mmCIF file of C-alpha atoms and ligand atoms in Angstrom:
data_model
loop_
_atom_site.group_PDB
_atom_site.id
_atom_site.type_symbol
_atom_site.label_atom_id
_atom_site.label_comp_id
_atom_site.label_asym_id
_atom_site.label_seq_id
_atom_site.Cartn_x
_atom_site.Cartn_y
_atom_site.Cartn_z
ATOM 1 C CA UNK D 1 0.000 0.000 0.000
ATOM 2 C CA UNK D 2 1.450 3.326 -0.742
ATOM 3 C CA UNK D 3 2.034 6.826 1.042
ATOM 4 C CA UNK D 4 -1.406 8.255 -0.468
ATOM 5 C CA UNK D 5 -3.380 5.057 0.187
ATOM 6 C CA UNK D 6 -2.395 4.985 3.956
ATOM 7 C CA UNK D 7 -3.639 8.463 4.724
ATOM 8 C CA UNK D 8 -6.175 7.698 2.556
ATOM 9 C CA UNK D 9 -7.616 5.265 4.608
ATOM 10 C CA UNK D 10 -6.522 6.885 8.350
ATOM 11 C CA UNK D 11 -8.822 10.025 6.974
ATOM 12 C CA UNK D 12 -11.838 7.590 6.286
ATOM 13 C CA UNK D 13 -11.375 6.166 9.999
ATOM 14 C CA UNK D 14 -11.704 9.299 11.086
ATOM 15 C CA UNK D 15 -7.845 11.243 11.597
ATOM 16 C CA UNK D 16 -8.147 14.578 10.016
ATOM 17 C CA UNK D 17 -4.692 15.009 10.184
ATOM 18 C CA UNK D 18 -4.111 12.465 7.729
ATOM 19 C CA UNK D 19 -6.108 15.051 5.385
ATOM 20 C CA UNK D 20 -3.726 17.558 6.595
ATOM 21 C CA UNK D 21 -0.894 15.431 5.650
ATOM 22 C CA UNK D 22 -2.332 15.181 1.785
ATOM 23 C CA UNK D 23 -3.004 18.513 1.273
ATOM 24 C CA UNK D 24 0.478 19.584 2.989
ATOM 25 C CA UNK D 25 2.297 17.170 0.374
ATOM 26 C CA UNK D 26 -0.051 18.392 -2.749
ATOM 27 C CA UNK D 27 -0.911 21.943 -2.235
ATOM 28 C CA UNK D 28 1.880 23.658 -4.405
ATOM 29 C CA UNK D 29 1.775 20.693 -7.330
ATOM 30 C CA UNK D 30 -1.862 22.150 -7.413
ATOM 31 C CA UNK D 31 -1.307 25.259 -7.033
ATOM 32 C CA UNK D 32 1.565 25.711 -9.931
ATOM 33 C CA UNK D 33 -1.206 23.920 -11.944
ATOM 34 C CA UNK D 34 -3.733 25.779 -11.361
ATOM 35 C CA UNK D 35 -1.946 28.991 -11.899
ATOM 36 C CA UNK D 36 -0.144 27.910 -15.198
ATOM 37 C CA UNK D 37 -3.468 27.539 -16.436
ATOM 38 C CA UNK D 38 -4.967 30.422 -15.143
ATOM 39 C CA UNK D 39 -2.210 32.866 -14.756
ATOM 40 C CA UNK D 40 -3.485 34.475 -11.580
ATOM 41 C CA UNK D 41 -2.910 34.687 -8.288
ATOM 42 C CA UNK D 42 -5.371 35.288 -5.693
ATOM 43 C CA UNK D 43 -7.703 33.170 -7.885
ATOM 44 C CA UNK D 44 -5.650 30.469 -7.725
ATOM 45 C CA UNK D 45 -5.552 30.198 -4.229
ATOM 46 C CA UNK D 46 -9.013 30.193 -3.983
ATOM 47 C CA UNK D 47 -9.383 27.229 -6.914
ATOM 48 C CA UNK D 48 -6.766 25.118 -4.505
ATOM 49 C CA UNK D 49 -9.107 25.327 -1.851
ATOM 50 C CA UNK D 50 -11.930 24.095 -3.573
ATOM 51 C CA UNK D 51 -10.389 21.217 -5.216
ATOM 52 C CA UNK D 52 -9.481 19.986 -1.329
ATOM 53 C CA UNK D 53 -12.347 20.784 -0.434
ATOM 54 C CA UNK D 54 -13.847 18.699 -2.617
ATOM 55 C CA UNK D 55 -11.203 16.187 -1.822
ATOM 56 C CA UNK D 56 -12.273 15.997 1.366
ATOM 57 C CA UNK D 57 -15.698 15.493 0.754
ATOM 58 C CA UNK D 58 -15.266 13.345 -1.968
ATOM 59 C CA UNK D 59 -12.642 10.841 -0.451
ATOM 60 C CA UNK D 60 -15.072 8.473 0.724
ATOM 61 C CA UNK D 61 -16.594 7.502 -2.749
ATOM 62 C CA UNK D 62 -12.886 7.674 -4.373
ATOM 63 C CA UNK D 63 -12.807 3.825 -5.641
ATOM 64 C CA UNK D 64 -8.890 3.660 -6.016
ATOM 65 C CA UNK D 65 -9.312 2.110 -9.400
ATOM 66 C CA UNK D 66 -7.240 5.235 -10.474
ATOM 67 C CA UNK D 67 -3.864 6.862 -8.059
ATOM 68 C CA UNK D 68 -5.011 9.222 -5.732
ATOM 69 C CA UNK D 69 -2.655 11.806 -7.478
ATOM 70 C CA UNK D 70 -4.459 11.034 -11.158
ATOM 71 C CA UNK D 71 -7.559 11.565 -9.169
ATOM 72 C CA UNK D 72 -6.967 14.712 -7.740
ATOM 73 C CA UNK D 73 -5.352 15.974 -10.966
ATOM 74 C CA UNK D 74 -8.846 14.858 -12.452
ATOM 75 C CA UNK D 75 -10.306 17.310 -9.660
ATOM 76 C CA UNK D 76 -7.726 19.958 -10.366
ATOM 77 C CA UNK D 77 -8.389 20.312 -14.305
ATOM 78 C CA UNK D 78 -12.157 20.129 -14.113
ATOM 79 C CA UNK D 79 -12.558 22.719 -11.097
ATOM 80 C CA UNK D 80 -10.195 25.349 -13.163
ATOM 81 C CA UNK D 81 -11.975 24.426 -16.141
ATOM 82 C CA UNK D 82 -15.128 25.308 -14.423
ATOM 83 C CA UNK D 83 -13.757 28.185 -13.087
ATOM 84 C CA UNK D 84 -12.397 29.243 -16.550
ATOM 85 C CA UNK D 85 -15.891 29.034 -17.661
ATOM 86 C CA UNK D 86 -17.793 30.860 -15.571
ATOM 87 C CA UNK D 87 -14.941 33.818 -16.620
ATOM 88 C CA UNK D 88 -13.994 33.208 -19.781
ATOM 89 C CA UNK D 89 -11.128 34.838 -19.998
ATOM 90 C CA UNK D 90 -7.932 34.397 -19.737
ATOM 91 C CA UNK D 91 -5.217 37.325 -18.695
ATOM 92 C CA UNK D 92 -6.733 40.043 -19.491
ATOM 93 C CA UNK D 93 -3.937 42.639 -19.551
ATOM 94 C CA UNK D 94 -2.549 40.600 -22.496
ATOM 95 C CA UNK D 95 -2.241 43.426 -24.731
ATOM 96 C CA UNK D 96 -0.188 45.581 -22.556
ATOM 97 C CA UNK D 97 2.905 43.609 -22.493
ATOM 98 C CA UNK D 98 3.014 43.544 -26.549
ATOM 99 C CA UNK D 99 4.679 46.816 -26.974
ATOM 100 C CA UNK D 100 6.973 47.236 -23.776
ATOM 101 C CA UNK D 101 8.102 43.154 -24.230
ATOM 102 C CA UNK D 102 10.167 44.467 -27.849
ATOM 103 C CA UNK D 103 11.180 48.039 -25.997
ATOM 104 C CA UNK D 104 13.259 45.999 -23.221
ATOM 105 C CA UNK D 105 16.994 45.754 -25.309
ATOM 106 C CA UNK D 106 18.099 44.333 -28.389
ATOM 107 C CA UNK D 107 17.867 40.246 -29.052
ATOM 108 C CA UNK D 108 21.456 39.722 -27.982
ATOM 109 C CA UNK D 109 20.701 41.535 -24.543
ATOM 110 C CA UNK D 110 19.686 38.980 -21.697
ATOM 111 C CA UNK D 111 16.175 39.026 -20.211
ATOM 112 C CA UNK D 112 15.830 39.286 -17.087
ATOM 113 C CA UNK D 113 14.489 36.544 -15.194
ATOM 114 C CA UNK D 114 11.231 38.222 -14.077
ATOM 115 C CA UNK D 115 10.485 40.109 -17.852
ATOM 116 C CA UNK D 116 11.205 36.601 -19.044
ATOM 117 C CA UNK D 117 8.699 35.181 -16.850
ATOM 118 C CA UNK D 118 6.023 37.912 -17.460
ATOM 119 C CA UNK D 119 6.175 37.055 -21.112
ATOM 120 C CA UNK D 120 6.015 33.409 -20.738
ATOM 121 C CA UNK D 121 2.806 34.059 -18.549
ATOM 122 C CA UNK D 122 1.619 36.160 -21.467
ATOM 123 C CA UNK D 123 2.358 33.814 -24.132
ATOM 124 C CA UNK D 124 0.704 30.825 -22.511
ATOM 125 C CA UNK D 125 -2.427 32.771 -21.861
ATOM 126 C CA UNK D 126 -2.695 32.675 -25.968
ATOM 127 C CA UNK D 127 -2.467 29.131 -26.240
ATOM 128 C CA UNK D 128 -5.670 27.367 -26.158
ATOM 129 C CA UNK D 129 -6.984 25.600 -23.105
ATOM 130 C CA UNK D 130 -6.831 22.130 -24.722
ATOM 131 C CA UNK D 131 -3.285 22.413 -25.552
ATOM 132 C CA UNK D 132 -2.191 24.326 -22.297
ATOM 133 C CA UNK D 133 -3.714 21.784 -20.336
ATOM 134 C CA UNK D 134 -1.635 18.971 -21.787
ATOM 135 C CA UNK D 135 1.699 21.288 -22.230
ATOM 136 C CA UNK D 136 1.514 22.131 -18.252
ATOM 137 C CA UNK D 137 0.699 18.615 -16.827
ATOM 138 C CA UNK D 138 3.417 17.358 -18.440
ATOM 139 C CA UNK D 139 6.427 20.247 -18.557
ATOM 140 C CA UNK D 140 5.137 21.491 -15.249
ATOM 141 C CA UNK D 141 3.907 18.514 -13.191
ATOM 142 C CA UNK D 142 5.968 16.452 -15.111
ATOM 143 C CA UNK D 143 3.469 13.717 -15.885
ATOM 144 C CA UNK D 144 3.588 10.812 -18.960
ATOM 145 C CA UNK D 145 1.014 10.773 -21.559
ATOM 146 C CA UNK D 146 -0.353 7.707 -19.827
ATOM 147 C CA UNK D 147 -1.348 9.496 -16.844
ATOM 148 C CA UNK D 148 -2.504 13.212 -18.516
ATOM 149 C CA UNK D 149 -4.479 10.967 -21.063
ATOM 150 C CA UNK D 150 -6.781 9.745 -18.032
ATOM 151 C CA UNK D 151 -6.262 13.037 -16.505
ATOM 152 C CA UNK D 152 -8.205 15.149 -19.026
ATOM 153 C CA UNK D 153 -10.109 11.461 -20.349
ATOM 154 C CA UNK D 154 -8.867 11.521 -23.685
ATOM 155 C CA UNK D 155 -6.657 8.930 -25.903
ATOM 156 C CA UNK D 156 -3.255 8.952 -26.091
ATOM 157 C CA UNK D 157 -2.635 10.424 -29.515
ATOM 158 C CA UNK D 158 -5.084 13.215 -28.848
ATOM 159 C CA UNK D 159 -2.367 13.849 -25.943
ATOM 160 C CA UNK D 160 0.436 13.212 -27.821
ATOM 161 C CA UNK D 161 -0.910 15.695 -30.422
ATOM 162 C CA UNK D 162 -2.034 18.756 -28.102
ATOM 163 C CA UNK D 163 1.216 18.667 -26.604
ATOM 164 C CA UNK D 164 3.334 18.811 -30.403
ATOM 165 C CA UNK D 165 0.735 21.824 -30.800
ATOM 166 C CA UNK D 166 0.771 23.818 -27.934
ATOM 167 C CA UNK D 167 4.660 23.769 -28.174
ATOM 168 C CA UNK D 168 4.452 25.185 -31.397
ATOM 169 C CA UNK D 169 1.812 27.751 -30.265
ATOM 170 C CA UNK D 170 4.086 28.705 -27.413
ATOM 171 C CA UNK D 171 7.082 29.149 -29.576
ATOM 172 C CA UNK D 172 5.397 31.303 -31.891
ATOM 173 C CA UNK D 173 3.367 33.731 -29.513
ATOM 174 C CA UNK D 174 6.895 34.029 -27.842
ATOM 175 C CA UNK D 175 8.043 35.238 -30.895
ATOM 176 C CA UNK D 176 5.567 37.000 -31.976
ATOM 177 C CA UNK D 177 6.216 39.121 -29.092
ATOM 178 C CA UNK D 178 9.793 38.781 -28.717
ATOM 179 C CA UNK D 179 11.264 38.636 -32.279
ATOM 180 C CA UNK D 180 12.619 35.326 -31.550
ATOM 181 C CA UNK D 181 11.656 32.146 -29.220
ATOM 182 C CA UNK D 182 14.023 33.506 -25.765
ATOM 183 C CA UNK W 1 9.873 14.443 -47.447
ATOM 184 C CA UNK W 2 7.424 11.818 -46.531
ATOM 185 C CA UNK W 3 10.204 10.745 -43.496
ATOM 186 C CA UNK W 4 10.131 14.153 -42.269
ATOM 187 C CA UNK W 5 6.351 14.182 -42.199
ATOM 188 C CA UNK W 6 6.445 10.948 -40.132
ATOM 189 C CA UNK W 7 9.650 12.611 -37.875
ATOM 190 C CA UNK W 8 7.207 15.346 -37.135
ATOM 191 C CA UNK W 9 4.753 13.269 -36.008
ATOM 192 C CA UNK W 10 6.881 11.566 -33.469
ATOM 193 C CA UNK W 11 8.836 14.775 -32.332
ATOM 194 C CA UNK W 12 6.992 15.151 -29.103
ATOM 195 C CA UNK W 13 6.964 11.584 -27.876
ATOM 196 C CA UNK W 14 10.589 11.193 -28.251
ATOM 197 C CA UNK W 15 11.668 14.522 -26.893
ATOM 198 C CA UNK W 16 9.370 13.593 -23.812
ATOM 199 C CA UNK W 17 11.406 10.119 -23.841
ATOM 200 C CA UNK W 18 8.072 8.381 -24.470
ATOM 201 C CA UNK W 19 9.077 7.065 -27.519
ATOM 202 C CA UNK W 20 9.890 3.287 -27.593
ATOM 203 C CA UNK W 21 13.877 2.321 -28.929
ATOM 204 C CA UNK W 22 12.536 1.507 -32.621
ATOM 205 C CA UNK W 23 11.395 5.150 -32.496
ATOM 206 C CA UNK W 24 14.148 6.655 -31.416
ATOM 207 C CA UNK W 25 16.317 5.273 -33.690
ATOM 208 C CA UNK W 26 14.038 6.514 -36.523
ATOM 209 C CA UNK W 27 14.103 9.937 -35.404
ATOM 210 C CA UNK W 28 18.120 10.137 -34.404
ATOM 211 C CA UNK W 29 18.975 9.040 -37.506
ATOM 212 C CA UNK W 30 16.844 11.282 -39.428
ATOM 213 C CA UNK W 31 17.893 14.275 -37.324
ATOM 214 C CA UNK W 32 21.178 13.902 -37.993
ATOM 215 C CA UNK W 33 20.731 13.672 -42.163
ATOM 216 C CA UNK W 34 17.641 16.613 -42.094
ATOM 217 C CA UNK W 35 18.245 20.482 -41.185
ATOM 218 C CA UNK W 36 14.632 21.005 -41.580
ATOM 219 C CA UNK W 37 13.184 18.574 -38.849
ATOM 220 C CA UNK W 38 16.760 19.332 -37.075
ATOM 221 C CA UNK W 39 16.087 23.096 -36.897
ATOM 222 C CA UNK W 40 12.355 22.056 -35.411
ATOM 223 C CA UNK W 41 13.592 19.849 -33.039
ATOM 224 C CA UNK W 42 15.686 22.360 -31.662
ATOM 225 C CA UNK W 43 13.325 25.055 -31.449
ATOM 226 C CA UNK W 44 10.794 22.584 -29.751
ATOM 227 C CA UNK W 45 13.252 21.877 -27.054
ATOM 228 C CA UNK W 46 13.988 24.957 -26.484
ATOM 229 C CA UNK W 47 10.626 25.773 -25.538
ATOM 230 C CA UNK W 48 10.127 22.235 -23.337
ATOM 231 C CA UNK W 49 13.047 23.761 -21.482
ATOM 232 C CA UNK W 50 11.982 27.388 -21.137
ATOM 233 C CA UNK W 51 8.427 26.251 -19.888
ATOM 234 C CA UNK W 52 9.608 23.818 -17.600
ATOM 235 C CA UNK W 53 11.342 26.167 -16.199
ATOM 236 C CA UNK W 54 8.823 28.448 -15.435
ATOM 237 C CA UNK W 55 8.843 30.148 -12.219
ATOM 238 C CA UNK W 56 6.958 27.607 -9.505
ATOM 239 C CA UNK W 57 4.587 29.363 -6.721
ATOM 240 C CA UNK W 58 5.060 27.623 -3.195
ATOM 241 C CA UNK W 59 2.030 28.368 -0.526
ATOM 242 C CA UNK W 60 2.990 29.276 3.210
ATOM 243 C CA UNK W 61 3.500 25.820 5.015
ATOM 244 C CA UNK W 62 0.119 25.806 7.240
ATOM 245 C CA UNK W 63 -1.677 28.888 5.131
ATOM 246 C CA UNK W 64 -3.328 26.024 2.784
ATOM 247 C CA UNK W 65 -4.496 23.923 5.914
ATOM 248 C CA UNK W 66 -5.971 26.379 8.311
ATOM 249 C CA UNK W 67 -8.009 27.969 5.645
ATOM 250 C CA UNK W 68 -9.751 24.418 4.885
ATOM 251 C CA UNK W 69 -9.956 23.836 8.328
ATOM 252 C CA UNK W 70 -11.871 27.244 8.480
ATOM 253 C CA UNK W 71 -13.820 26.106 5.576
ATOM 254 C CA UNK W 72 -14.786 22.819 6.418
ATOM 255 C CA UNK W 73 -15.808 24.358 10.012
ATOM 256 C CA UNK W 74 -18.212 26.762 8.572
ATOM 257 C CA UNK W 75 -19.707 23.937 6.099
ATOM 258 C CA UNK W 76 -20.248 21.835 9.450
ATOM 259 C CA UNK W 77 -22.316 24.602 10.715
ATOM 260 C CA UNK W 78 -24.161 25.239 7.794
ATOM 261 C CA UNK W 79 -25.546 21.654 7.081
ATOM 262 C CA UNK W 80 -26.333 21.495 11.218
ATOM 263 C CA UNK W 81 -28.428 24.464 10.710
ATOM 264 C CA UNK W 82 -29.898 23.585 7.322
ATOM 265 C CA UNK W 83 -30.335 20.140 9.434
ATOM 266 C CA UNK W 84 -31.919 21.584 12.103
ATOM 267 C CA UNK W 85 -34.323 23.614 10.191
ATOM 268 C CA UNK W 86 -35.272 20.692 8.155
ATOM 269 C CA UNK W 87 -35.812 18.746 11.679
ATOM 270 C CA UNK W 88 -38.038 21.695 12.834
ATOM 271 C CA UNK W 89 -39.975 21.548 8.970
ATOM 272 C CA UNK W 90 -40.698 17.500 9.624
ATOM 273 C CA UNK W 91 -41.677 18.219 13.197
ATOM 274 C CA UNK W 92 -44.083 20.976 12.871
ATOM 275 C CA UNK W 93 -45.865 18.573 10.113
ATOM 276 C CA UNK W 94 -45.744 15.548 12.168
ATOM 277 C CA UNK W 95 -47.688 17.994 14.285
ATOM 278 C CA UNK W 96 -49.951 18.752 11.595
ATOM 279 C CA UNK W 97 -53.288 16.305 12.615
ATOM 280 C CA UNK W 98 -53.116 17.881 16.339
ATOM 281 C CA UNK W 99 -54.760 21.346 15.984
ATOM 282 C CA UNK W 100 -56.828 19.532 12.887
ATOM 283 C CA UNK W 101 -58.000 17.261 15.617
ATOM 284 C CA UNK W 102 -58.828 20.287 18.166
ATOM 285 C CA UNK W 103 -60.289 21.969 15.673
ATOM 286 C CA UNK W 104 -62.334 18.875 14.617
ATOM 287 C CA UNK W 105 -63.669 18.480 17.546
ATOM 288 C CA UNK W 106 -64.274 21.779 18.771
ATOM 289 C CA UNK W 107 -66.495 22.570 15.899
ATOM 290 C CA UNK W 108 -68.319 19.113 16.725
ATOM 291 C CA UNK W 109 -69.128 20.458 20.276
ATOM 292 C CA UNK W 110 -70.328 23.203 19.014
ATOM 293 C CA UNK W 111 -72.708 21.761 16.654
ATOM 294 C CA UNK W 112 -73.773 19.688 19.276
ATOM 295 C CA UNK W 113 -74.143 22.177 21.654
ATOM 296 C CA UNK W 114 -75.968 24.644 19.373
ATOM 297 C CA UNK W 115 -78.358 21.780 18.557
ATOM 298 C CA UNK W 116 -79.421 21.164 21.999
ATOM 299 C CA UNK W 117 -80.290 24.461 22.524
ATOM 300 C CA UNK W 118 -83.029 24.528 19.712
ATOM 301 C CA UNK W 119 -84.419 21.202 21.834
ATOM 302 C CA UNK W 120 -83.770 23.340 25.338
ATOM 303 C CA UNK W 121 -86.332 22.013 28.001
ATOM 304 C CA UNK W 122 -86.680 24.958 30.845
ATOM 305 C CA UNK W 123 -89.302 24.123 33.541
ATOM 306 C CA UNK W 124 -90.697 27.470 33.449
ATOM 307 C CA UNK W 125 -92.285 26.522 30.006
ATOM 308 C CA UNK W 126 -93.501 23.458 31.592
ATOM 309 C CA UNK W 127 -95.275 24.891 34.183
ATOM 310 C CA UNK W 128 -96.832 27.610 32.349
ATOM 311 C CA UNK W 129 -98.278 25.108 29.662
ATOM 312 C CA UNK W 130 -100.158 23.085 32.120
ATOM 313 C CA UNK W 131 -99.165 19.495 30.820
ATOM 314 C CA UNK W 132 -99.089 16.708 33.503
ATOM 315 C CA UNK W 133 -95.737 15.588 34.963
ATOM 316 C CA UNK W 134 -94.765 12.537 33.900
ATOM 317 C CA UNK W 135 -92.174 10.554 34.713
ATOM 318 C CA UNK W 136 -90.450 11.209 31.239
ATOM 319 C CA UNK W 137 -90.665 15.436 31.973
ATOM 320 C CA UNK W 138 -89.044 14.965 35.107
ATOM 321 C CA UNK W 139 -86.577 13.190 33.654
ATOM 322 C CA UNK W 140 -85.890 15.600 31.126
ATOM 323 C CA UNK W 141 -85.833 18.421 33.197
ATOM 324 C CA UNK W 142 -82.775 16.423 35.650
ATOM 325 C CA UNK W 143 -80.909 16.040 32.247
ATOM 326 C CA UNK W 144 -81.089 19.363 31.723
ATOM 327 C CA UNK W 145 -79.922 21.101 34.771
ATOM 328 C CA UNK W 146 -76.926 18.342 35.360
ATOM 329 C CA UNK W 147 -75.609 19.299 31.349
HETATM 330 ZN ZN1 ZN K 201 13.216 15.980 -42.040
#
């Protein structure tokens, strides 16, 4: 029985602290999730909190056919995607960083690590959900296309395939911005 | 041309290392003879390696924990309330049949009562209209002074 099982089952007899001890080890895998796909703070925060939330009141019908982690991946996706739709947008100050991204130095002059940041943010809000979804489960969580197929329940070409595109997406709204890919 | 289309196809998978040895071969071996899928490859891992190493966000150690506790608290209280109001909904209709019943029976007394009085018996009347006292008047009037 693994790590996840074992608290798994101390939480349904009753320790809370074995909750505690899930959310402790998963909160900021979530979290970086959450806000690659949604590229904002405070509203991340407050998506992390509902998907334990609904952890916790979901444990008891969780079937471990799946890993707990896939699960709550599962969880993750769904409640931004929800969230995502009730807004329907995406960064909205997109626009902004267009002009001052090309003012900052020549191509040969080094980015700093923040500006560089900023316009990765930027970029990714461009690429569609679909693709974004695959690109950060597996560059950010670092998942295989085994595990990100069940994740967002599709096959694993269709993952294979939104990954190859949302690369190319990426590269091209970071140069489209930048004059060149970083 | 047709390799490169194929190459393309399997870019992802091997620079993710999920392609399987045959694969891998394949595309290594084209890479090597092919600028074109070359030059793609190389912009493609750029990007892999930019993204993954995007800035990561890292929560407060217990900031995460004592706002679900807070949460989960204030969800307690809600469904006890919501419980206790639906407790207090099935009660008061459990209750329903008792003032039905008073009222029931209450309205039957009335009746009753009201129907008596049209068959009132007073022995003043009795005495003025001269009849003989039976037995059965007597009666009567006992019945009506104990009710
Ligand atoms: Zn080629």
């Amino acid at each position: 029985m693994n790590e996840d099982s074992l608290y798994i089952e101390r939480f349904l007899s009753g320790e809370n602290s074995a909750f505690e001890a899930l959310v402790r080890k998963y909160q900021n895998r979530v979290l970086n999730i959450v806000y690659s796909l949604i590229g904002k703070d405070r509203e991340s925060e407050d998506i992390v909190q509902d998907v334990f939330l609904k952890v916790y009141h979901g444990l008891e019908s969780f079937n471990g056919r799946s890993r707990f982690s896939t699960w709550l991946y599962r969880i993750t996706v769904n409640t931004t995607y929800d969230f995502l739709r009730r807004r329907r947008r995406f960064i909205s100050d997109e626009l902004t960083i267009e002009k001052t991204a090309s003012g900052y130095g020549g191509p040969q002059e080094e980015l700093l690590e923040k500006e560089k940041q900023e316009l990765l943010k930027k970029a990714l809000g461009n690429v569609p959900l679909k693709y974004r979804a695959a690109l950060v489960l597996r560059d950010i969580e670092g998942l295989d296309y085994t595990t990100i197929a069940q994740v967002l329940h599709c096959r694993l070409g269709t993952v294979e395939s939104r990954i190859y595109r949302g690369r190319q997406i990426l590269k091209q709204e970071l140069f489209r911005w930048r004059g060149e890919a970083l | 041309m047709n390799q490169c289309k194929r190459v393309k196809r399997l870019l992802s998978r091997y620079l993710d290392q999920e392609a399987d040895d045959k694969e891998v071969i394949f595309v290594k071996g084209h890479l090597a003879g092919c600028p074109f899928c070359s030059e793609e490859y190389s912009g493609l891992l750029r990007i892999k390696r930019l993204f993954a190493a995007k800035e990561r966000k890292v929560l407060p150690a217990d900031y995460l924990v004592s706002r679900l506790r807070e949460r989960i608290a204030a969800s307690r209280q809600e469904e006890e309330r919501f419980s206790l109001v639906s407790g207090m909904a099935r009660l008061s209709l459990r209750l329903i049949p008792v003032p039905v019943t008073v009222i029931a029976i209450s309205l039957l007394f009335m009746a009753l009562t009201l129907q008596q009085r049209a068959s009132e018996f007073s022995i003043e009347e009795h005495i003025l209209s001269g009849d003989p006292t039976t037995i059965e008047t007597a009666a009567r009037v006992i019945l009506q002074r104990t009710n």
